[in-house]
CSV table of C-alpha atoms in Angstrom, one decimal:
chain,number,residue,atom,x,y,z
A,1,UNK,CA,0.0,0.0,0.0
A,2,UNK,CA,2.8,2.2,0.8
A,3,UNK,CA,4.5,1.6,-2.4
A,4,UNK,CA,1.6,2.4,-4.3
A,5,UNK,CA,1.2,5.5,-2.8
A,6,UNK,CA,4.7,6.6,-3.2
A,7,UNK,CA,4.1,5.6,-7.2
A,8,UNK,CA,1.3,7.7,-7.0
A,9,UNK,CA,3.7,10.5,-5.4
A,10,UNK,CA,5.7,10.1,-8.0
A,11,UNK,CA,3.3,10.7,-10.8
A,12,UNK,CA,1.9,13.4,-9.0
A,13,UNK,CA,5.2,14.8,-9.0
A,14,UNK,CA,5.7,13.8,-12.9
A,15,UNK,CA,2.2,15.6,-13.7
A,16,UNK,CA,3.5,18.9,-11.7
A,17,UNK,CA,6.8,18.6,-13.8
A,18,UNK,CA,5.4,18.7,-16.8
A,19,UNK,CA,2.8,21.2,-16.2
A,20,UNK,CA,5.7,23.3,-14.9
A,21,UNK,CA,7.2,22.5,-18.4
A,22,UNK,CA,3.9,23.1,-20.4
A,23,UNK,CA,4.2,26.9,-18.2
A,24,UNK,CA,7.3,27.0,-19.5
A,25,UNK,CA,6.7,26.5,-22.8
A,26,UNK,CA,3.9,28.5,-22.5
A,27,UNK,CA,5.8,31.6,-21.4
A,28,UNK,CA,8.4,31.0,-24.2
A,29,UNK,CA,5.3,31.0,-26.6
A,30,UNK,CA,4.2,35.1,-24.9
A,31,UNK,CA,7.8,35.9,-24.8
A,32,UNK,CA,7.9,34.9,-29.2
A,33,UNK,CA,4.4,36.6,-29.2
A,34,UNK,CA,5.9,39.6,-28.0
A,35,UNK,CA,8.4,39.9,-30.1
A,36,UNK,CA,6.3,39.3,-32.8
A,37,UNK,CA,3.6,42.0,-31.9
A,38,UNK,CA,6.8,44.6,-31.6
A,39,UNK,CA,7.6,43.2,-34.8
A,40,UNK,CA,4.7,43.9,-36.2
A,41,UNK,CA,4.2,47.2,-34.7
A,42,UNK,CA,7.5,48.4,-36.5
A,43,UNK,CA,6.3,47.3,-39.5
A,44,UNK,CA,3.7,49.4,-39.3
A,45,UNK,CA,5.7,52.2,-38.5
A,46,UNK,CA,7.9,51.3,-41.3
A,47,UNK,CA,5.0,51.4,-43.7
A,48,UNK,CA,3.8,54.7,-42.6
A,49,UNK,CA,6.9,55.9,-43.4
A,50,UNK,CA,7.4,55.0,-46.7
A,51,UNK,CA,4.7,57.1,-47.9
A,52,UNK,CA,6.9,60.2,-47.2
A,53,UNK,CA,9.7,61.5,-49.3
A,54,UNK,CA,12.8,59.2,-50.7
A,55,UNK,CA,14.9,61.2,-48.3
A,56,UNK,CA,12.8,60.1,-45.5
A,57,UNK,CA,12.3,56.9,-46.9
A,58,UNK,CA,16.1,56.3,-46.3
A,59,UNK,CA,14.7,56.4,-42.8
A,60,UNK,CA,12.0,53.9,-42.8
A,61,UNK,CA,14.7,51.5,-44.6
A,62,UNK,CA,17.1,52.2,-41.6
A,63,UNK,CA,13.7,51.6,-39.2
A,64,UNK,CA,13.2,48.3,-40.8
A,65,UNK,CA,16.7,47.1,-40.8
A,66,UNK,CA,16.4,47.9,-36.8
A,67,UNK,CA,13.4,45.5,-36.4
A,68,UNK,CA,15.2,42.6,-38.6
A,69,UNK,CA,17.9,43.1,-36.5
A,70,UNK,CA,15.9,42.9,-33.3
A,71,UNK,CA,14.3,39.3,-34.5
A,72,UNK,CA,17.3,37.9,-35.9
A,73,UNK,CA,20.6,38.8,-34.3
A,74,UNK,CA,23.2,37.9,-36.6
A,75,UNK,CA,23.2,40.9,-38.3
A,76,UNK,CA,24.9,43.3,-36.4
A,77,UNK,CA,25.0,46.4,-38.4
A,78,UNK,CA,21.8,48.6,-38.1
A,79,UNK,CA,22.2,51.2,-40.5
A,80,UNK,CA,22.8,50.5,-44.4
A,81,UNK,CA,26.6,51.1,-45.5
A,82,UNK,CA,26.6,52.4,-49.2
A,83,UNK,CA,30.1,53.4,-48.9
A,84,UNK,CA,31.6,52.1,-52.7
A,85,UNK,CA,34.2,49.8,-52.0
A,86,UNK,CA,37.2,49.2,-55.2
A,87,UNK,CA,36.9,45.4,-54.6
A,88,UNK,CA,33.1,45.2,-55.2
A,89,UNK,CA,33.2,46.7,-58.4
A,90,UNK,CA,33.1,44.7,-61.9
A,91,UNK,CA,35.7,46.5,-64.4
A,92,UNK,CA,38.9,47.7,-63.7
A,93,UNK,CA,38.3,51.0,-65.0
A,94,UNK,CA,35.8,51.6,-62.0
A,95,UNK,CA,38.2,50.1,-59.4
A,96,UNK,CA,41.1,52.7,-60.7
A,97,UNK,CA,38.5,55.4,-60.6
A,98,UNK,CA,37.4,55.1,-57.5
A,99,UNK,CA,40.7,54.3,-55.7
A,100,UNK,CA,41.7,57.7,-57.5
A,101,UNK,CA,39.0,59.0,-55.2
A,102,UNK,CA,40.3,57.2,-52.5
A,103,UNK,CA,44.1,58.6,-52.9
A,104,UNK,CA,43.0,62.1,-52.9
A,105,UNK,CA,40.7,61.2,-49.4
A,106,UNK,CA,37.4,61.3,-50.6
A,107,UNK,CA,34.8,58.5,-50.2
A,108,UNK,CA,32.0,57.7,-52.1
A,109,UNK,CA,28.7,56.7,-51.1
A,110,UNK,CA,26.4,55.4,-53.5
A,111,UNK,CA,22.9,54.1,-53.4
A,112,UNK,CA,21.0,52.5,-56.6
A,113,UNK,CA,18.8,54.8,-58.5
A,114,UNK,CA,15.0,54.7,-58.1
A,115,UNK,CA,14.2,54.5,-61.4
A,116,UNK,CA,15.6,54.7,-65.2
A,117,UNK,CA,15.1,58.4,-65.1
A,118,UNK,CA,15.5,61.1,-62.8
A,119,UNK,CA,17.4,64.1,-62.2
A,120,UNK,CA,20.7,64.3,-60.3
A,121,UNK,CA,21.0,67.5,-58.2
A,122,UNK,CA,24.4,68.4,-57.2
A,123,UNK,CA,24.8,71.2,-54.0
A,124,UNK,CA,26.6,73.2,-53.3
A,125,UNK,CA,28.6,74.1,-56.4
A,126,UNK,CA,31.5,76.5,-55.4
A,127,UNK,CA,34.7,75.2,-57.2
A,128,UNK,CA,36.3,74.0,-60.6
A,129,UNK,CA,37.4,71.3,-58.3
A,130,UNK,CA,33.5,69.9,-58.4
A,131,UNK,CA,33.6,69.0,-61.6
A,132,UNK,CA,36.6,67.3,-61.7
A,133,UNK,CA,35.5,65.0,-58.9
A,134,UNK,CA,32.0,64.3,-60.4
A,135,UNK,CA,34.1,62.9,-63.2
A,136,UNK,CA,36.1,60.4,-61.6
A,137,UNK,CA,33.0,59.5,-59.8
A,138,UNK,CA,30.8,58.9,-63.2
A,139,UNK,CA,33.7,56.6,-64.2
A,140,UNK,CA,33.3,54.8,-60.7
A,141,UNK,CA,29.8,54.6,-61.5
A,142,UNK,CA,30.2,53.5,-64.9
A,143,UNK,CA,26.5,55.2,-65.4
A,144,UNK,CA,26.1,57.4,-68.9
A,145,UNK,CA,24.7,60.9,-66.6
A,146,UNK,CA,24.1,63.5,-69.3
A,147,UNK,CA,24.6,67.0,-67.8
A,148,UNK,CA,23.2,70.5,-70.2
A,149,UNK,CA,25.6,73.5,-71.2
A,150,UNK,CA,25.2,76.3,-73.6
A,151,UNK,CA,25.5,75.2,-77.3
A,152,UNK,CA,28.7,77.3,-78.1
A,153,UNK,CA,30.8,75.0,-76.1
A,154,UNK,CA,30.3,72.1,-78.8
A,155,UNK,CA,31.1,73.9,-81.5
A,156,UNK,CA,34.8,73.9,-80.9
A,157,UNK,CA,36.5,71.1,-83.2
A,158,UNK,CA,38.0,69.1,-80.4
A,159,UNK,CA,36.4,70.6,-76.9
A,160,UNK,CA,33.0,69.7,-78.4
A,161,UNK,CA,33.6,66.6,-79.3
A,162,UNK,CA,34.8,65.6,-75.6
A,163,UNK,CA,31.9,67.6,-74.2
A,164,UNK,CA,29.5,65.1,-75.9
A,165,UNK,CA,31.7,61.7,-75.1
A,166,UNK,CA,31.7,63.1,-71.3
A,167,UNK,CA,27.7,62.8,-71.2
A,168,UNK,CA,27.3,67.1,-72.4
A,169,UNK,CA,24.0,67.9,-73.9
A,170,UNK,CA,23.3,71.0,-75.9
A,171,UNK,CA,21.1,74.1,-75.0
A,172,UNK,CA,20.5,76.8,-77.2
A,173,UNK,CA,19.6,79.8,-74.6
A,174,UNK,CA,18.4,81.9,-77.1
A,175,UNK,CA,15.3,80.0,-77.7
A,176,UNK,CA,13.9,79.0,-74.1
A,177,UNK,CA,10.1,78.4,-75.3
A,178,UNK,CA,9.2,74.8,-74.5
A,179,UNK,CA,12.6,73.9,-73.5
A,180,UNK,CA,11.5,72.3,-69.7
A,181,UNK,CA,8.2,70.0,-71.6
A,182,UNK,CA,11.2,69.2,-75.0
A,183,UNK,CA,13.6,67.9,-72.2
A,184,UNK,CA,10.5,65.7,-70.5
A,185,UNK,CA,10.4,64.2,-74.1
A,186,UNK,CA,13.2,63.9,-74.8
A,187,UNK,CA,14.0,61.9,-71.0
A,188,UNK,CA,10.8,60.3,-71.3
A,189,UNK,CA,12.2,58.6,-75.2
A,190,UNK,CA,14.9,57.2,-73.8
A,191,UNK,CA,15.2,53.9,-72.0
A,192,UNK,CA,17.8,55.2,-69.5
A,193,UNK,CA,18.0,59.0,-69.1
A,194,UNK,CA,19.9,60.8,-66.2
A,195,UNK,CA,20.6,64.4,-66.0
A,196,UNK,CA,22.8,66.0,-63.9
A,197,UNK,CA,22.1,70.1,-62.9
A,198,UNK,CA,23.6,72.2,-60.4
A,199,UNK,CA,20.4,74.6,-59.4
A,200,UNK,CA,23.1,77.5,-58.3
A,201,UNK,CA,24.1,78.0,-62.3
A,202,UNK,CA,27.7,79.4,-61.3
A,203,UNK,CA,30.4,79.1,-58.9
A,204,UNK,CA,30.2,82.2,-57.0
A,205,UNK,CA,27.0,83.5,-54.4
A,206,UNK,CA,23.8,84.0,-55.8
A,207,UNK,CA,20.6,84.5,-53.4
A,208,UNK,CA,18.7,81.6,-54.6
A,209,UNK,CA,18.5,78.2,-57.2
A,210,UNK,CA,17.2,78.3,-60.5
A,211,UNK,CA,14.2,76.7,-60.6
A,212,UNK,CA,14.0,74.9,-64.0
A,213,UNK,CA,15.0,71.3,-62.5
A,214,UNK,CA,11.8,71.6,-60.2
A,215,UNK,CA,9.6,71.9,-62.8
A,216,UNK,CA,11.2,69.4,-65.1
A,217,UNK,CA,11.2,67.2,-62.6
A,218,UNK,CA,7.3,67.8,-61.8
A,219,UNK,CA,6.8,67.8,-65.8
A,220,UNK,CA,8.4,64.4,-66.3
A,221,UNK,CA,7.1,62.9,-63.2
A,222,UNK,CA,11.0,61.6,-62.5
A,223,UNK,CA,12.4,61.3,-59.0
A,224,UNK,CA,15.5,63.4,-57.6
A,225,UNK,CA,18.8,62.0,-56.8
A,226,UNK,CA,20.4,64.7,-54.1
A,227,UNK,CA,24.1,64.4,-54.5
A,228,UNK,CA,25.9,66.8,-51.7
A,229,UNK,CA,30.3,67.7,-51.9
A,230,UNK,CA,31.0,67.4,-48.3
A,231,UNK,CA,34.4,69.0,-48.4
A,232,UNK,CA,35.5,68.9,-45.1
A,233,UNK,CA,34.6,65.0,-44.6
A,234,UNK,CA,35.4,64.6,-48.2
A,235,UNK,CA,32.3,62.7,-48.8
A,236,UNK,CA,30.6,62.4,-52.3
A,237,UNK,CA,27.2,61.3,-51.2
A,238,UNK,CA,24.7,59.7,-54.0
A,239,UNK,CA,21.9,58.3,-51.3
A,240,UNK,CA,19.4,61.0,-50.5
A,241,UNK,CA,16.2,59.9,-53.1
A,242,UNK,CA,13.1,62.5,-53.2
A,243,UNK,CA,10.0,62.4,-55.5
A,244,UNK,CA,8.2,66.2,-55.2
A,245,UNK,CA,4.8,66.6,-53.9
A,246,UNK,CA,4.2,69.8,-56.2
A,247,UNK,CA,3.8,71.7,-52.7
A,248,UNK,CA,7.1,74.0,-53.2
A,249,UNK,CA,7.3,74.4,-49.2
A,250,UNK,CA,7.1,70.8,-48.0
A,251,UNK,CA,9.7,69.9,-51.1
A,252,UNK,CA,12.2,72.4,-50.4
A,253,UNK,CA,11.9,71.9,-46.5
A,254,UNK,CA,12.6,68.2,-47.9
A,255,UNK,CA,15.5,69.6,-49.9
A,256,UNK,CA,16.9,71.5,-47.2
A,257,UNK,CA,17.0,68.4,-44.7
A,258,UNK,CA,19.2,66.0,-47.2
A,259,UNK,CA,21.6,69.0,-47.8
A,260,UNK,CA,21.9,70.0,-43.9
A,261,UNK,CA,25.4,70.3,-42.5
A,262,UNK,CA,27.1,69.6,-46.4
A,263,UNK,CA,29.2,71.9,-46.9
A,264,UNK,CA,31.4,73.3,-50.4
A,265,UNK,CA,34.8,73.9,-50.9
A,266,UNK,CA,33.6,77.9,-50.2
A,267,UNK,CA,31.0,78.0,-48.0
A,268,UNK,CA,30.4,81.4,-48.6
A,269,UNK,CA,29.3,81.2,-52.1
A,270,UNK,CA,26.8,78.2,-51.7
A,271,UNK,CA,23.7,79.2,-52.4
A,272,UNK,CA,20.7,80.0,-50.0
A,273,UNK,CA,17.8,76.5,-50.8
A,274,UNK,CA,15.6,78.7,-52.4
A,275,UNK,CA,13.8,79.1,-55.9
A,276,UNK,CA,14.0,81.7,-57.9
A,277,UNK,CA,10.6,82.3,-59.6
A,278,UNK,CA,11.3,80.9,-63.4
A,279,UNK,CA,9.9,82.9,-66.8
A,280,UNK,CA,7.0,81.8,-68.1
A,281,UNK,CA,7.1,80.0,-71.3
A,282,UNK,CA,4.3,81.2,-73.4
A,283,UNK,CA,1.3,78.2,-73.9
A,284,UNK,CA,2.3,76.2,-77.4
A,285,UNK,CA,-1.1,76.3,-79.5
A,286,UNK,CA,-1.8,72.4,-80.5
């Protein structure tokens, strides 16, 4: 009788073991439902952001990476590195490129384009020394970017010829009537069509951009690629993305956010984030 009841003990004791383990488990279960409700919460928070700006959607991609990070913990790095690195690229023309880069201190950061069209902004423009390095970097890029200048400069026998192998697209200044909705066409015939501008139009100080990549970019529905010259950090930066709303305030506030703390080779002649108002191109009758 005794040893039944200390069999019985004992299976009362296997019972409470197991419901101890079935708590357990049970806790381990709320501890993975948790994680997935945080989950699922930053997801959400991730997906509210990317209805925002590309610049901003950098963020939510950052936000995202967090949450993956929190779920699985072998990757350790939270933030995206787009940092161009020689040994990544395919030809050997883009690894001498960019190690040029490299030699002279400057680093490269590069994230892929939104689209097959789009207009690359480049701020601030203050030196001859900006064009040099947007060189080197379109060979480290190995991308065809077409950039506009005023007709005259391709009509010299040799210069002109080099202008138009470097990506250089003629302009003729005299006639601007339907030059901003003839570029849209022209982008929009293309299967691949990337322009380059610098808003400031010059070197030295002016009070304010030219506004004819804004509304090119809002006539050809294309996306902006900010590209800043951080001198000081000698960084060449290709990541901030930003489709416009149309609302100039919220797109230039937009603007002003990428470009925040980038500075030129002289400061003092970058100019202020603001449009100046454009001529009106008289309405084309049909």
């Amino acid at each position: 009788m005794d040893t039944n009841s200390r069999d019985t003990n004992r299976g009362d004791t296997n019972r409470s073991d197991a419901n101890r383990g079935d708590t357990n488990r049970n806790d381990t279960n709320r501890g993975d439902t948790n994680l997935g409700e945080a989950s699922h919460g930053d997801t959400k928070r991730s997906n509210a952001d990317s209805g925002r700006s590309s610049s901003s959607t950098a963020t939510s991609a950052t936000n995202s990476t967090d949450t993956t990070n929190n779920a699985n913990t072998t990757n350790t790095s939270a933030t995206p590195d787009y940092r161009l690195d020689p040994a990544r690229l395919p030809t050997v023309g883009q690894r001498l490129a960019l190690r040029v880069l490299h030699f002279f201190g400057w680093q490269m950061h590069f994230r892929p384009l939104p689209g097959p069209r789009g207009i690359v902004v480049v701020y601030p423009h203050t030196s001859n020394w900006d064009f040099v390095i947007g060189l080197v970097a379109k060979w480290a890029m190995n991308l065809p970017y077409r950039w506009l200048a005023k007709d005259s400069m391709f009509r010299m026998p040799v210069l002109g010829s080099w202008f138009r192998w470097l990506g250089g697209q003629p302009v003729d200044r005299s006639a601007p009537q339907g030059m901003i909705r003839a570029q849209a066409e022209r982008m929009h015939a293309a299967s691949w069509y990337w322009l380059v501008i610098t808003p400031e139009g010059t070197r030295g100080y002016r009070p304010n951009w030219k506004s004819g990549f804004y509304h090119l970019a809002l006539e050809a529905r294309v996306p902006l690629v900010l590209v800043s010259l951080d001198y000081p950090n000698k960084v060449l930066d290709f990541t901030q993305h930003l489709w416009l709303t149309g609302d100039r305030e919220q797109d230039l506030a937009a603007i002003r956010a990428a470009y925040a703390g980038r500075m030129g080779k002289h400061p003092e002649n970058a100019a202020p984030i603001e449009l100046g108002e454009r001529r009106r191109e008289p309405r084309q009758e049909p």
